[in-house]
Tab-separated table of N, CA and C in Angstrom:
chain	number	residue	atom	x	y	z
E	1	MET	N	14.597	14.798	1.725
E	1	MET	CA	14.591	15.068	3.192
E	1	MET	C	13.480	14.176	3.770
E	2	SER	N	13.813	13.447	4.813
E	2	SER	CA	12.827	12.550	5.421
E	2	SER	C	11.965	13.273	6.489
E	3	ASP	N	10.817	12.757	6.709
E	3	ASP	CA	9.981	13.340	7.723
E	3	ASP	C	10.527	13.175	9.148
E	4	LEU	N	10.354	14.133	9.950
E	4	LEU	CA	10.785	14.055	11.341
E	4	LEU	C	9.917	13.064	12.061
E	5	LYS	N	10.477	12.065	12.705
E	5	LYS	CA	9.700	11.062	13.393
E	5	LYS	C	9.478	11.546	14.849
E	6	SER	N	8.374	12.230	15.163
E	6	SER	CA	8.150	12.722	16.439
E	6	SER	C	6.956	12.099	17.169
E	7	ALA	N	6.145	11.350	16.436
E	7	ALA	CA	5.016	10.686	17.035
E	7	ALA	C	5.514	9.373	17.606
E	8	ARG	N	4.832	8.911	18.664
E	8	ARG	CA	5.204	7.685	19.341
E	8	ARG	C	3.942	6.747	19.392
E	9	LEU	N	4.283	5.496	19.277
E	9	LEU	CA	3.300	4.444	19.473
E	9	LEU	C	3.834	3.470	20.572
E	10	ALA	N	2.981	3.006	21.463
E	10	ALA	CA	3.398	2.080	22.445
E	10	ALA	C	2.424	0.900	22.412
E	11	VAL	N	2.918	-0.264	22.352
E	11	VAL	CA	2.062	-1.475	22.311
E	11	VAL	C	2.511	-2.506	23.291
E	12	ARG	N	1.640	-3.282	23.783
E	12	ARG	CA	1.972	-4.408	24.635
E	12	ARG	C	1.729	-5.726	23.870
E	13	VAL	N	2.657	-6.603	23.942
E	13	VAL	CA	2.559	-7.892	23.265
E	13	VAL	C	2.951	-9.041	24.262
E	14	THR	N	2.640	-10.222	23.886
E	14	THR	CA	3.021	-11.382	24.714
E	14	THR	C	4.546	-11.639	24.397
E	15	PRO	N	5.208	-12.223	25.294
E	15	PRO	CA	6.610	-12.548	25.114
E	15	PRO	C	6.812	-13.437	23.735
E	16	ALA	N	5.822	-14.269	23.519
E	16	ALA	CA	5.948	-15.127	22.292
E	16	ALA	C	5.821	-14.241	21.049
E	17	ASP	N	4.898	-13.289	21.065
E	17	ASP	CA	4.707	-12.419	19.940
E	17	ASP	C	5.973	-11.535	19.730
E	18	GLU	N	6.504	-11.045	20.834
E	18	GLU	CA	7.735	-10.242	20.756
E	18	GLU	C	8.931	-11.017	20.203
E	19	ALA	N	9.033	-12.267	20.598
E	19	ALA	CA	10.158	-13.100	20.078
E	19	ALA	C	9.885	-13.388	18.541
E	20	LEU	N	8.730	-13.603	18.191
E	20	LEU	CA	8.390	-13.890	16.739
E	20	LEU	C	8.741	-12.632	15.915
E	21	ILE	N	8.272	-11.477	16.392
E	21	ILE	CA	8.466	-10.214	15.637
E	21	ILE	C	9.989	-9.944	15.593
E	22	ARG	N	10.637	-10.130	16.679
E	22	ARG	CA	12.168	-9.891	16.684
E	22	ARG	C	12.844	-10.819	15.691
E	23	GLN	N	12.444	-12.040	15.672
E	23	GLN	CA	13.086	-12.971	14.738
E	23	GLN	C	12.857	-12.565	13.338
E	24	ALA	N	11.666	-12.194	12.991
E	24	ALA	CA	11.352	-11.736	11.637
E	24	ALA	C	12.122	-10.470	11.310
E	25	ALA	N	12.228	-9.535	12.287
E	25	ALA	CA	13.017	-8.264	12.004
E	25	ALA	C	14.454	-8.624	11.724
E	26	ASP	N	15.001	-9.569	12.527
E	26	ASP	CA	16.388	-9.971	12.351
E	26	ASP	C	16.602	-10.606	10.932
E	27	GLU	N	15.653	-11.409	10.521
E	27	GLU	CA	15.717	-12.018	9.186
E	27	GLU	C	15.726	-11.016	8.078
E	28	GLN	N	15.056	-9.841	8.306
E	28	GLN	CA	15.008	-8.798	7.338
E	28	GLN	C	16.166	-7.793	7.484
E	29	GLY	N	16.978	-7.951	8.487
E	29	GLY	CA	18.143	-7.019	8.720
E	29	GLY	C	17.575	-5.706	9.220
E	30	GLN	N	16.438	-5.699	9.979
E	30	GLN	CA	15.820	-4.447	10.401
E	30	GLN	C	15.799	-4.404	11.951
E	31	THR	N	15.718	-3.216	12.443
E	31	THR	CA	15.443	-3.124	13.898
E	31	THR	C	14.020	-3.522	14.099
E	32	LEU	N	13.752	-3.738	15.463
E	32	LEU	CA	12.334	-4.072	15.851
E	32	LEU	C	11.402	-2.974	15.432
E	33	THR	N	11.818	-1.730	15.667
E	33	THR	CA	11.010	-0.555	15.302
E	33	THR	C	10.791	-0.455	13.839
E	34	GLU	N	11.851	-0.585	13.102
E	34	GLU	CA	11.738	-0.523	11.638
E	34	GLU	C	10.720	-1.590	11.071
E	35	PHE	N	10.921	-2.790	11.586
E	35	PHE	CA	10.101	-3.896	11.079
E	35	PHE	C	8.611	-3.624	11.470
E	36	THR	N	8.407	-3.268	12.734
E	36	THR	CA	7.046	-3.090	13.202
E	36	THR	C	6.344	-1.933	12.488
E	37	VAL	N	7.018	-0.837	12.317
E	37	VAL	CA	6.437	0.312	11.581
E	37	VAL	C	6.119	-0.072	10.192
E	38	GLN	N	7.069	-0.684	9.463
E	38	GLN	CA	6.896	-1.080	8.102
E	38	GLN	C	5.643	-2.009	7.962
E	39	ALA	N	5.584	-3.023	8.835
E	39	ALA	CA	4.473	-3.916	8.763
E	39	ALA	C	3.106	-3.247	9.088
E	40	ALA	N	3.131	-2.368	10.046
E	40	ALA	CA	1.882	-1.706	10.387
E	40	ALA	C	1.415	-0.728	9.282
E	41	VAL	N	2.377	-0.011	8.670
E	41	VAL	CA	2.069	0.903	7.565
E	41	VAL	C	1.523	0.148	6.390
E	42	HIS	N	2.197	-0.987	6.067
E	42	HIS	CA	1.762	-1.785	4.961
E	42	HIS	C	0.330	-2.356	5.161
E	43	GLN	N	0.018	-2.801	6.385
E	43	GLN	CA	-1.328	-3.282	6.674
E	43	GLN	C	-2.373	-2.152	6.639
E	44	ALA	N	-1.957	-1.039	7.176
E	44	ALA	CA	-2.910	0.168	7.112
E	44	ALA	C	-3.194	0.541	5.666
E	45	LYS	N	-2.198	0.575	4.830
E	45	LYS	CA	-2.463	0.906	3.400
E	45	LYS	C	-3.414	-0.115	2.799
E	46	GLN	N	-3.196	-1.404	3.076
E	46	GLN	CA	-4.034	-2.476	2.487
E	46	GLN	C	-5.458	-2.325	2.963
E	47	VAL	N	-5.683	-2.048	4.240
E	47	VAL	CA	-7.021	-1.844	4.798
E	47	VAL	C	-7.707	-0.678	4.074
E	48	LEU	N	-7.023	0.455	3.987
E	48	LEU	CA	-7.605	1.657	3.384
E	48	LEU	C	-7.850	1.415	1.898
E	49	ALA	N	-7.033	0.707	1.206
E	49	ALA	CA	-7.159	0.472	-0.267
E	49	ALA	C	-8.404	-0.409	-0.525
E	50	ASP	N	-8.772	-1.217	0.481
E	50	ASP	CA	-9.902	-2.151	0.249
E	50	ASP	C	-11.239	-1.470	0.582
E	51	ARG	N	-11.217	-0.255	1.001
E	51	ARG	CA	-12.535	0.469	1.255
E	51	ARG	C	-13.353	0.554	0.002
E	52	ARG	N	-14.625	0.522	0.168
E	52	ARG	CA	-15.554	0.679	-0.976
E	52	ARG	C	-16.079	2.070	-1.086
E	53	VAL	N	-16.111	2.860	-0.036
E	53	VAL	CA	-16.642	4.193	0.039
E	53	VAL	C	-15.476	5.122	0.347
E	54	PHE	N	-15.317	6.141	-0.507
E	54	PHE	CA	-14.262	7.139	-0.266
E	54	PHE	C	-14.924	8.474	-0.230
E	55	ILE	N	-14.519	9.240	0.746
E	55	ILE	CA	-15.049	10.626	0.982
E	55	ILE	C	-13.965	11.612	0.591
E	56	LEU	N	-14.311	12.451	-0.442
E	56	LEU	CA	-13.350	13.390	-0.910
E	56	LEU	C	-13.921	14.859	-0.621
E	57	SER	N	-12.916	15.733	-0.498
E	57	SER	CA	-13.255	17.144	-0.385
E	57	SER	C	-13.794	17.565	-1.720
E	58	ASP	N	-14.405	18.808	-1.753
E	58	ASP	CA	-14.886	19.295	-2.965
E	58	ASP	C	-13.819	19.433	-4.013
E	59	GLN	N	-12.632	19.889	-3.610
E	59	GLN	CA	-11.539	20.080	-4.509
E	59	GLN	C	-11.003	18.742	-5.075
E	60	ALA	N	-10.892	17.761	-4.139
E	60	ALA	CA	-10.441	16.462	-4.616
E	60	ALA	C	-11.420	15.828	-5.547
E	61	TRP	N	-12.758	16.011	-5.294
E	61	TRP	CA	-13.777	15.415	-6.147
E	61	TRP	C	-13.654	16.105	-7.544
E	62	ALA	N	-13.522	17.404	-7.586
E	62	ALA	CA	-13.386	18.156	-8.836
E	62	ALA	C	-12.238	17.658	-9.673
E	63	SER	N	-11.075	17.442	-8.987
E	63	SER	CA	-9.931	16.905	-9.661
E	63	SER	C	-10.097	15.566	-10.197
E	64	PHE	N	-10.786	14.707	-9.419
E	64	PHE	CA	-11.041	13.265	-9.766
E	64	PHE	C	-12.012	13.283	-11.010
E	65	THR	N	-13.022	14.079	-11.016
E	65	THR	CA	-14.003	14.105	-12.210
E	65	THR	C	-13.282	14.619	-13.494
E	66	VAL	N	-12.383	15.582	-13.285
E	66	VAL	CA	-11.579	16.034	-14.461
E	66	VAL	C	-10.800	14.902	-15.022
E	67	MET	N	-10.105	14.159	-14.217
E	67	MET	CA	-9.319	13.030	-14.681
E	67	MET	C	-10.243	12.006	-15.416
E	68	LEU	N	-11.388	11.679	-14.790
E	68	LEU	CA	-12.332	10.718	-15.417
E	68	LEU	C	-12.799	11.241	-16.800
E	69	ASP	N	-12.956	12.488	-16.962
E	69	ASP	CA	-13.487	13.035	-18.230
E	69	ASP	C	-12.439	13.149	-19.285
E	70	GLU	N	-11.193	12.977	-18.938
E	70	GLU	CA	-10.133	13.162	-20.000
E	70	GLU	C	-10.222	11.927	-20.912
E	71	PRO	N	-9.952	12.183	-22.250
E	71	PRO	CA	-9.926	11.046	-23.193
E	71	PRO	C	-8.884	10.014	-22.834
E	72	VAL	N	-9.185	8.807	-23.187
E	72	VAL	CA	-8.276	7.703	-22.926
E	72	VAL	C	-7.025	7.822	-23.807
E	73	ARG	N	-5.874	7.724	-23.191
E	73	ARG	CA	-4.642	7.778	-23.937
E	73	ARG	C	-4.310	6.385	-24.571
E	74	SER	N	-3.799	6.388	-25.730
E	74	SER	CA	-3.359	5.156	-26.402
E	74	SER	C	-2.185	4.577	-25.600
E	75	ASN	N	-2.297	3.326	-25.486
E	75	ASN	CA	-1.184	2.469	-24.788
E	75	ASN	C	-0.885	1.243	-25.626
E	76	PRO	N	0.044	1.441	-26.627
E	76	PRO	CA	0.274	0.327	-27.631
E	76	PRO	C	0.768	-1.014	-26.867
E	77	ALA	N	1.522	-0.884	-25.817
E	77	ALA	CA	1.992	-2.131	-25.139
E	77	ALA	C	0.775	-2.803	-24.527
E	78	LEU	N	-0.133	-2.027	-23.938
E	78	LEU	CA	-1.350	-2.651	-23.286
E	78	LEU	C	-2.196	-3.322	-24.433
E	79	SER	N	-2.358	-2.678	-25.537
E	79	SER	CA	-3.124	-3.238	-26.660
E	79	SER	C	-2.510	-4.535	-27.188
E	80	ARG	N	-1.230	-4.643	-27.300
E	80	ARG	CA	-0.547	-5.858	-27.697
E	80	ARG	C	-0.751	-6.925	-26.680
E	81	LEU	N	-0.704	-6.636	-25.409
E	81	LEU	CA	-0.900	-7.609	-24.395
E	81	LEU	C	-2.341	-8.125	-24.424
E	82	LEU	N	-3.242	-7.292	-24.597
E	82	LEU	CA	-4.632	-7.733	-24.560
E	82	LEU	C	-5.023	-8.557	-25.832
E	83	ASN	N	-4.294	-8.368	-26.886
E	83	ASN	CA	-4.538	-9.032	-28.113
E	83	ASN	C	-3.773	-10.452	-28.221
E	84	ARG	N	-2.897	-10.668	-27.270
E	84	ARG	CA	-2.188	-11.954	-27.280
E	84	ARG	C	-3.067	-13.053	-26.656
E	85	PRO	N	-2.923	-14.322	-27.102
E	85	PRO	CA	-3.635	-15.395	-26.450
E	85	PRO	C	-3.372	-15.490	-24.962
E	86	SER	N	-4.329	-15.794	-24.126
E	86	SER	CA	-4.140	-15.940	-22.776
E	86	SER	C	-3.336	-17.176	-22.410
E	87	VAL	N	-2.472	-17.152	-21.479
E	87	VAL	CA	-1.719	-18.352	-20.951
E	87	VAL	C	-2.707	-19.371	-20.316
E	88	PHE	N	-3.840	-18.896	-19.915
E	88	PHE	CA	-4.814	-19.721	-19.260
E	88	PHE	C	-5.668	-20.466	-20.242
E	89	ASP	N	-5.676	-20.104	-21.519
E	89	ASP	CA	-6.454	-20.777	-22.552
E	89	ASP	C	-5.693	-21.950	-23.167
E	90	ALA	N	-4.469	-22.130	-22.838
E	90	ALA	CA	-3.564	-23.140	-23.408
E	90	ALA	C	-3.984	-24.532	-22.929
């Protein structure tokens, strides 16, 4: 089930920016709204992922520290990859 889209955003752009965004949306086979929301959400996620300081609730911090304290699980595929010669050393 998808989330109900009840929030609204309104932006003003230059005619040139609108034309550029519409052209890109058309190229992607998306509506102007779909394209704009997708691009804005992608950029927002990138900005937030690049943060260096994260503030967690007490519960989130407790969960995070439990995960950090768990023993490392074996990953044979990763071990094989790390033991292969690097393509950059060739």
